[in-house]
Amino acid sequence: MKKILFAASEAVPFIKSGGLADVVGSLPKALDSQYYDVRVILPKYACMKQEIKDKMEFVLNFYMDFDWQQMYVGVLKAEDRGITYYFIDNESLFSTETIYTGDALFEIKRFAFFSKAVLSALPLIDFQPDIIHCHDWQTGLIPVYLKERFQGDLFFHDVKTVMTIHNLKFQGRWNVQEVEDITGLSGYFFTPDKLEFNKDANLLKGGLVYADAITTVSPTYAEEIKTSFYGEGLEGLMNARSGDLRGILNGIDYEEFDPANDPLIAYPYSIQNFRKVKVKNKLALQKKLGLVEDEKCFLVGIVSRLTDQKGFDLIAHVLEEILSTDAIQVVVLGTGEERYENMFRYFDWKYHEKLSANITYDNTLSHMIYAGADAFLMPSLFEPCGLAQLMSLRYGTLPIVRETGGLKDTVKPYNKFEGTGTGFSFANYNAHEMMRTIRYAEQIYYDKKREWNKIVEHAMSENFSWDVSAKQYQLMYDWLIG
Ligand code: GLC
């Protein structure tokens, strides 16, 4: 058995703020369990649900040198659908009200602690991984600490590391002096060829320099991050390591997201009967949200973190025009930057029958939107992979996306000459290009319903389950283990 340890800051069903949690929560199960013993390690946050914490059992504790102190490290354990999860406990660092705090220095401190604690705990819990698979900046110091101090120990001698980039924008940066002080790493590590970045220390960069292999979550994003527009200042490093960098598309859990078998939607449907049944979910959604109940009206869904990344400034630019003239309804679900939350609240007030703003996190409502909407809007500025468009495809809700990152790799634009495609897309980050694309989709929907339904059929026939991508990870693991 090959042993793989996933290290991350979040995973479904334990704690989630974004797509990272979906991936860390579903990829381990998709790997071949005959051949790989995959376990996951996360921090134990006080803000996890009580019923989740009740499932954890205490394994052991120890004290670790960190930030000039002896710090308590507790290790807990839980099983979820056949996978063992470990949790690193330290109340002074992880007893926050929300998963992340927005206090950059504190975040660096707690995840540097987590990274060192993960490595320190392994010999004690007697799990000797062949590969530690690290996710995003929070675990960037694992490959660094491994090379710096742990690898001298026989236990760690053959351990390899993989660093997966889910979002290059977040890097964990702070001034070198304080990071040196907190982490106990010597000045040797803080030069521009290692952790230093524009005079700051950069934890993700550490992971990207020291990991044995690097992946990101779509082939297109793997290319994009070698350019200055998408590279977030690390494009030079991404080019330098391009031989070790690969893009592997995320999948989604096809059991959880299954329109034919989804307890969260009122009228389950399949590729055979969506023509009759899907629309009932639209009516149910309109009713629940107080929109005009009209099965014919073109309904566009948005389920997203409300951040710059997702293209909301394009929407802000043309939403008034769309709502004031088009026969359209828009349903929004998500939380995030206040200016976008308020924008949607304003339009909800002004066009109450046409737009429903749900500024909250609501899993049931998200499934109702994937099932009930006709189209799904995702005009991202950049998108490492994107999961919502995969869920929409699965539910036959046609994505309208910008051609970037994983969106470009997963949505095939409708081609009226060949009758192919699974959605609609536009190339440039331009509000009117987006609006034209929405209107084109609208026109097909209203005037060529048979054609529309054919696209829905194509969308529902795609396969973005983990089957394909898990095999690509396995190939990489085997290549690394040798
Ligand atoms: C981040 C990215 C998103 C990706 C997800 C999981 O949230 O922004 O594109 O799908 O991570 O990899």
XYZ file of C-alpha atoms and ligand atoms in Angstrom:
494
model
C 0.000 0.000 0.000
C 1.237 3.472 -0.876
C 0.503 6.020 1.797
C -0.654 9.518 0.941
C -1.344 12.296 3.412
C -3.426 15.284 2.320
C -2.699 18.420 4.333
C -5.078 21.350 3.990
C -6.874 24.097 5.855
C -10.386 22.874 4.997
C -12.324 19.826 3.824
C -15.982 18.871 3.457
C -17.787 17.729 5.620
C -15.709 19.162 8.464
C -15.245 22.796 7.505
C -15.668 24.754 4.296
C -15.149 28.263 2.996
C -14.704 27.478 -0.702
C -13.936 25.003 -3.471
C -10.739 23.844 -1.762
C -12.878 22.071 0.835
C -14.892 20.281 -1.853
C -11.743 18.998 -3.507
C -9.963 17.893 -0.333
C -13.232 16.297 0.795
C -13.847 14.316 -2.390
C -10.532 13.471 -4.105
C -9.227 11.092 -1.374
C -12.313 8.888 -1.768
C -11.837 8.778 -5.526
C -8.292 7.390 -5.331
C -7.930 3.634 -5.668
C -8.310 2.353 -2.108
C -6.835 -1.042 -3.013
C -3.566 0.603 -3.748
C -3.435 3.836 -1.720
C -4.001 4.455 1.970
C -5.079 8.094 1.816
C -5.553 10.114 4.981
C -6.239 13.789 5.522
C -4.976 16.200 8.162
C -6.669 19.502 9.021
C -6.635 22.005 11.860
C -9.336 21.543 14.480
C -11.265 24.810 14.498
C -13.510 25.813 17.375
C -16.030 27.042 14.779
C -16.609 23.534 13.401
C -20.144 22.280 14.044
C -20.589 20.583 17.414
C -21.912 17.352 15.865
C -18.704 17.167 13.799
C -16.502 17.757 16.835
C -18.440 15.085 18.726
C -17.254 12.524 16.175
C -13.568 13.178 16.885
C -11.592 11.062 19.266
C -8.453 12.109 21.041
C -5.293 10.330 19.842
C -2.380 11.967 21.670
C -0.723 15.235 22.502
C 2.798 16.632 22.672
C 4.628 19.920 22.964
C 6.480 21.505 20.074
C 8.959 24.393 19.857
C 7.349 27.181 17.917
C 7.533 30.967 18.031
C 9.900 30.858 21.024
C 7.530 28.768 23.098
C 6.640 25.209 23.854
C 3.262 24.950 22.177
C 0.585 22.344 22.851
C -0.276 20.093 19.889
C -3.294 17.833 20.225
C -4.046 15.178 17.611
C -7.603 13.976 17.108
C -9.081 11.568 14.637
C -12.379 10.841 12.861
C -13.603 8.585 10.071
C -15.735 9.811 7.223
C -16.929 7.540 4.424
C -13.925 5.264 4.713
C -11.264 7.983 5.023
C -9.301 8.700 8.203
C -9.040 12.372 9.119
C -6.593 13.751 11.664
C -6.977 17.132 13.331
C -4.305 19.340 14.839
C -5.552 21.063 17.960
C -4.279 24.223 19.600
C -6.860 26.471 21.191
C -4.810 29.651 21.173
C -4.557 29.483 17.377
C -7.717 27.796 16.158
C -10.442 29.111 18.476
C -11.615 31.812 16.108
C -15.213 32.633 15.253
C -14.688 32.138 11.538
C -12.331 29.779 9.753
C -10.075 32.621 8.522
C -9.668 35.910 10.367
C -8.357 38.434 7.858
C -5.440 39.165 10.216
C -2.548 38.284 7.915
C 0.117 37.881 10.591
C -2.079 35.672 12.751
C -2.982 33.528 9.731
C 0.691 33.043 8.936
C 1.421 32.111 12.507
C -1.343 29.518 12.817
C -0.635 27.834 9.478
C 3.124 27.821 9.988
C 2.371 26.142 13.296
C 0.036 23.689 11.567
C 2.677 22.831 8.955
C 5.321 22.065 11.540
C 2.853 20.213 13.748
C 1.774 17.950 10.855
C 5.345 16.764 10.338
C 6.041 16.479 14.063
C 2.926 14.384 14.633
C 3.578 11.766 11.940
C 6.111 9.553 13.769
C 3.959 9.707 16.896
C 0.770 8.561 15.179
C 2.868 6.066 13.258
C 1.748 7.082 9.789
C 4.691 7.252 7.425
C 3.442 8.719 4.148
C 5.170 8.166 0.826
C 3.733 11.478 -0.267
C 2.455 14.528 1.547
C 0.051 16.282 -0.751
C -0.139 19.941 0.287
C -2.906 22.340 -0.728
C -2.548 26.121 -1.048
C -0.392 28.564 0.903
C -1.525 27.378 4.336
C 0.548 24.230 3.887
C 3.398 25.829 1.916
C 5.857 25.404 4.754
C 5.490 21.620 4.886
C 7.941 20.989 1.998
C 10.223 23.643 3.506
C 10.302 22.257 7.061
C 10.661 18.770 5.628
C 13.859 19.710 3.805
C 15.096 21.985 6.554
C 14.967 19.691 9.556
C 12.817 16.577 9.278
C 14.415 14.851 6.322
C 17.591 14.143 8.301
C 15.540 11.633 10.262
C 15.229 8.166 8.711
C 11.455 8.249 9.183
C 11.179 11.142 6.703
C 13.984 10.118 4.412
C 11.860 9.020 1.454
C 8.863 11.296 1.918
C 7.988 13.241 -1.231
C 5.799 16.334 -1.434
C 3.261 17.673 -3.915
C 2.027 21.256 -3.819
C -1.370 21.925 -5.380
C -2.347 25.480 -6.243
C -6.064 26.082 -5.909
C -5.629 29.828 -6.104
C -2.348 31.592 -6.747
C -3.706 34.905 -5.519
C -3.406 33.867 -1.889
C 0.213 33.376 -0.915
C 0.636 34.056 2.807
C 2.972 37.038 2.797
C 4.511 39.031 5.647
C 7.772 40.762 6.418
C 10.809 38.518 6.484
C 11.961 39.390 9.964
C 8.765 38.408 11.725
C 8.296 35.265 9.661
C 11.875 34.210 10.392
C 11.200 34.777 14.039
C 7.911 32.876 14.166
C 8.916 29.944 12.006
C 12.427 29.443 13.369
C 13.686 29.121 9.787
C 17.105 30.700 9.342
C 17.965 33.661 7.130
C 19.284 31.198 4.575
C 15.698 30.493 3.492
C 14.733 34.107 2.940
C 16.459 34.914 -0.315
C 14.717 35.573 -3.663
C 15.433 32.061 -4.931
C 13.632 30.601 -1.896
C 10.959 32.195 0.327
C 11.603 35.870 -0.281
C 9.307 37.736 -2.610
C 9.573 41.508 -3.116
C 11.251 41.784 0.282
C 8.472 39.800 2.007
C 8.424 36.209 3.105
C 6.000 34.156 1.011
C 4.822 30.802 2.346
C 3.295 29.523 -0.877
C 6.503 30.330 -2.695
C 8.357 28.168 -0.177
C 6.089 25.261 -1.046
C 6.510 25.860 -4.759
C 10.295 25.969 -4.505
C 10.681 22.892 -2.297
C 7.876 20.547 -3.401
C 8.868 17.617 -5.608
C 5.930 18.228 -7.925
C 3.446 21.037 -8.438
C -0.085 20.769 -9.700
C -2.897 23.151 -10.279
C -6.535 22.455 -10.890
C -6.892 22.838 -14.660
C -4.606 22.578 -17.695
C -5.413 26.110 -18.883
C -4.641 27.671 -15.484
C -1.348 25.748 -15.466
C -0.433 27.646 -18.624
C -1.935 30.973 -17.555
C 0.086 31.203 -14.340
C 3.270 31.321 -16.378
C 2.188 34.768 -17.621
C 2.288 38.043 -15.737
C -1.483 38.611 -15.966
C -2.289 35.454 -14.008
C 1.039 34.708 -12.325
C 0.539 37.012 -9.303
C 4.244 37.812 -9.384
C 5.241 34.135 -9.321
C 5.194 33.624 -13.097
C 9.003 33.463 -13.197
C 9.020 30.618 -10.698
C 6.158 28.867 -12.509
C 8.178 29.008 -15.716
C 11.299 27.812 -13.968
C 9.407 24.839 -12.562
C 7.232 24.194 -15.601
C 8.752 20.745 -16.017
C 7.305 19.745 -12.627
C 4.006 21.584 -13.048
C 0.851 19.939 -14.340
C -2.792 20.907 -14.553
C -5.289 18.281 -13.428
C -8.965 19.187 -13.617
C -11.046 18.966 -10.485
C -13.990 16.638 -10.442
C -17.132 16.834 -8.355
C -18.834 14.212 -6.257
C -21.309 12.638 -8.697
C -23.330 11.101 -5.895
C -23.832 14.319 -4.023
C -24.604 16.203 -7.228
C -27.024 13.922 -9.011
C -30.212 15.474 -10.376
C -31.843 12.044 -10.561
C -31.184 11.338 -6.927
C -30.979 14.577 -5.024
C -32.959 14.788 -1.785
C -32.526 18.573 -1.750
C -34.575 19.193 -4.891
C -38.328 18.800 -5.205
C -38.459 17.081 -8.600
C -35.505 14.806 -9.425
C -34.873 14.381 -13.143
C -32.517 12.756 -15.588
C -31.331 13.180 -19.144
C -34.405 11.181 -20.225
C -37.068 13.360 -18.638
C -35.524 16.797 -18.015
C -37.699 18.330 -20.757
C -40.795 17.814 -18.648
C -39.482 17.745 -15.090
C -36.693 20.311 -14.797
C -39.126 23.198 -15.169
C -41.015 22.099 -12.053
C -37.868 22.854 -10.108
C -37.866 26.313 -11.638
C -41.419 26.920 -10.410
C -40.491 25.636 -6.960
C -37.506 27.982 -6.860
C -39.534 30.989 -8.023
C -42.155 30.232 -5.419
C -39.671 29.854 -2.604
C -37.952 33.135 -3.453
C -41.055 35.215 -4.217
C -40.280 35.712 -7.900
C -43.040 35.764 -10.514
C -43.955 32.116 -11.057
C -43.513 31.784 -14.780
C -42.185 28.564 -16.204
C -41.297 30.245 -19.489
C -39.155 33.062 -18.120
C -35.391 32.685 -18.689
C -33.860 32.212 -15.234
C -30.153 32.778 -14.600
C -28.499 31.484 -11.432
C -25.366 32.700 -9.675
C -23.888 30.725 -6.768
C -20.551 32.160 -5.762
C -18.263 33.804 -3.295
C -18.916 37.485 -4.003
C -15.351 38.507 -4.779
C -13.473 40.295 -7.530
C -12.185 37.009 -8.897
C -15.670 35.978 -9.980
C -16.289 38.909 -12.341
C -18.864 40.848 -10.352
C -17.647 44.195 -11.618
C -18.771 43.114 -15.105
C -22.175 42.253 -13.685
C -22.345 45.555 -11.779
C -21.745 47.389 -15.027
C -24.674 45.986 -17.021
C -27.156 44.473 -14.567
C -29.402 47.541 -14.546
C -29.616 47.454 -18.332
C -30.368 43.746 -18.399
C -32.999 43.883 -15.670
C -34.730 46.932 -17.070
C -35.112 45.567 -20.594
C -34.849 41.779 -20.759
C -37.402 39.081 -19.999
C -35.137 37.537 -17.424
C -34.974 36.500 -13.783
C -31.766 36.340 -11.768
C -31.184 34.384 -8.566
C -28.034 35.088 -6.572
C -26.673 33.078 -3.656
C -23.469 33.829 -1.787
C -21.602 36.103 0.565
C -18.437 38.110 0.218
C -17.351 41.676 -0.400
C -19.799 44.185 0.981
C -19.995 46.256 -2.198
C -21.241 43.233 -4.149
C -23.593 42.127 -1.394
C -25.102 45.622 -1.371
C -25.298 45.790 -5.132
C -27.464 42.680 -5.209
C -29.555 43.894 -2.256
C -30.187 47.102 -4.156
C -31.318 45.300 -7.320
C -33.462 42.960 -5.255
C -35.194 46.029 -3.851
C -35.546 47.745 -7.218
C -36.530 44.717 -9.337
C -38.128 42.539 -6.747
C -40.015 40.261 -9.145
C -36.969 39.745 -11.311
C -34.002 39.391 -8.990
C -33.638 37.511 -5.754
C -30.533 38.224 -3.675
C -29.746 35.611 -1.058
C -26.749 36.918 0.812
C -26.053 33.839 2.845
C -24.650 30.320 2.716
C -27.379 27.766 2.020
C -26.569 24.322 0.652
C -30.194 23.350 -0.042
C -30.881 26.549 -1.939
C -27.720 26.040 -4.006
C -29.005 22.648 -5.187
C -32.413 24.201 -5.942
C -30.675 26.819 -8.101
C -28.557 24.252 -9.981
C -31.761 22.335 -10.690
C -34.173 25.225 -11.255
C -32.227 27.766 -13.291
C -31.951 27.640 -17.079
C -28.475 29.141 -17.231
C -25.651 29.716 -14.772
C -23.505 32.847 -14.940
C -19.786 32.750 -14.084
C -17.846 35.530 -15.831
C -14.643 35.115 -13.787
C -11.597 37.325 -14.134
C -9.551 34.218 -13.413
C -10.662 30.732 -12.418
C -8.172 28.028 -11.416
C -10.867 25.406 -12.010
C -14.319 26.375 -10.819
C -16.739 23.796 -9.498
C -20.088 25.544 -9.862
C -20.030 25.256 -13.653
C -19.446 21.500 -13.280
C -22.458 21.219 -10.990
C -24.510 23.269 -13.461
C -23.517 21.034 -16.373
C -24.517 17.998 -14.361
C -27.943 19.561 -13.729
C -28.422 20.638 -17.342
C -28.230 24.317 -16.400
C -26.181 25.883 -19.148
C -23.087 27.775 -18.019
C -22.379 31.244 -19.403
C -18.690 31.760 -18.677
C -15.604 33.715 -19.551
C -12.980 31.628 -21.322
C -10.388 31.424 -18.591
C -8.758 28.664 -16.538
C -10.993 25.697 -15.770
C -14.007 27.417 -17.309
C -12.315 27.240 -20.680
C -11.436 23.584 -20.136
C -14.898 22.435 -19.096
C -17.508 24.470 -20.985
C -17.737 23.951 -24.723
C -19.290 27.005 -26.371
C -22.423 26.401 -28.410
C -21.725 26.297 -32.120
C -24.908 26.769 -34.111
C -23.367 25.483 -37.343
C -22.225 22.194 -35.941
C -24.904 21.906 -33.284
C -22.253 21.248 -30.656
C -21.532 22.739 -27.246
C -22.516 22.576 -23.601
C -22.876 26.272 -22.768
C -21.951 29.802 -23.822
C -18.729 31.707 -23.465
C -16.909 34.946 -24.253
C -13.221 35.735 -24.407
C -12.486 39.216 -23.117
C -13.043 40.633 -19.666
C -15.574 43.102 -20.938
C -19.069 43.780 -19.574
C -20.713 44.247 -22.937
C -19.185 41.112 -24.341
C -20.691 39.305 -21.357
C -24.059 40.977 -21.914
C -24.085 40.018 -25.569
C -23.393 36.435 -24.608
C -26.200 36.414 -22.048
C -28.542 37.832 -24.693
C -27.435 35.284 -27.247
C -28.240 32.504 -24.781
C -31.566 34.165 -24.053
C -32.388 34.275 -27.741
C -31.663 30.575 -28.226
C -33.716 29.801 -25.150
C -36.775 31.762 -26.310
C -36.626 31.221 -30.056
C -35.027 27.814 -30.475
C -36.169 25.749 -27.556
C -35.392 22.452 -29.282
C -31.861 23.597 -29.913
C -31.578 24.702 -26.284
C -32.704 21.303 -25.091
C -30.092 19.654 -27.286
C -27.403 21.710 -25.558
C -28.840 20.660 -22.196
C -28.564 17.073 -23.313
C -24.903 17.574 -24.235
C -24.234 19.256 -20.903
C -25.825 16.409 -18.965
C -23.833 13.823 -20.931
C -20.469 15.260 -19.886
C -18.534 13.432 -17.201
C -16.758 15.558 -14.630
C -16.767 12.979 -11.873
C -13.400 12.262 -10.262
C -12.885 9.071 -12.305
C -10.639 10.611 -14.921
C -8.752 13.111 -12.777
C -8.076 10.717 -9.903
C -6.173 8.522 -12.368
C -3.985 11.468 -13.313
C -3.109 12.086 -9.674
C -2.317 8.387 -9.284
C 0.035 8.480 -12.255
C 1.831 11.394 -10.704
C 2.069 9.718 -7.282
C 3.486 6.551 -8.821
C 5.980 8.521 -10.840
C 7.125 10.345 -7.690
C 7.348 7.242 -5.541
C 9.193 5.471 -8.333
C -10.385 27.806 -5.540
C -10.449 28.328 -6.978
C -11.452 27.539 -7.813
C -11.182 26.044 -7.662
C -11.175 25.652 -6.190
C -10.879 24.186 -5.962
O -11.550 28.129 -4.861
O -10.805 29.703 -6.992
O -11.358 27.896 -9.166
O -12.185 25.308 -8.323
O -10.183 26.400 -5.510
O -9.700 23.776 -6.573
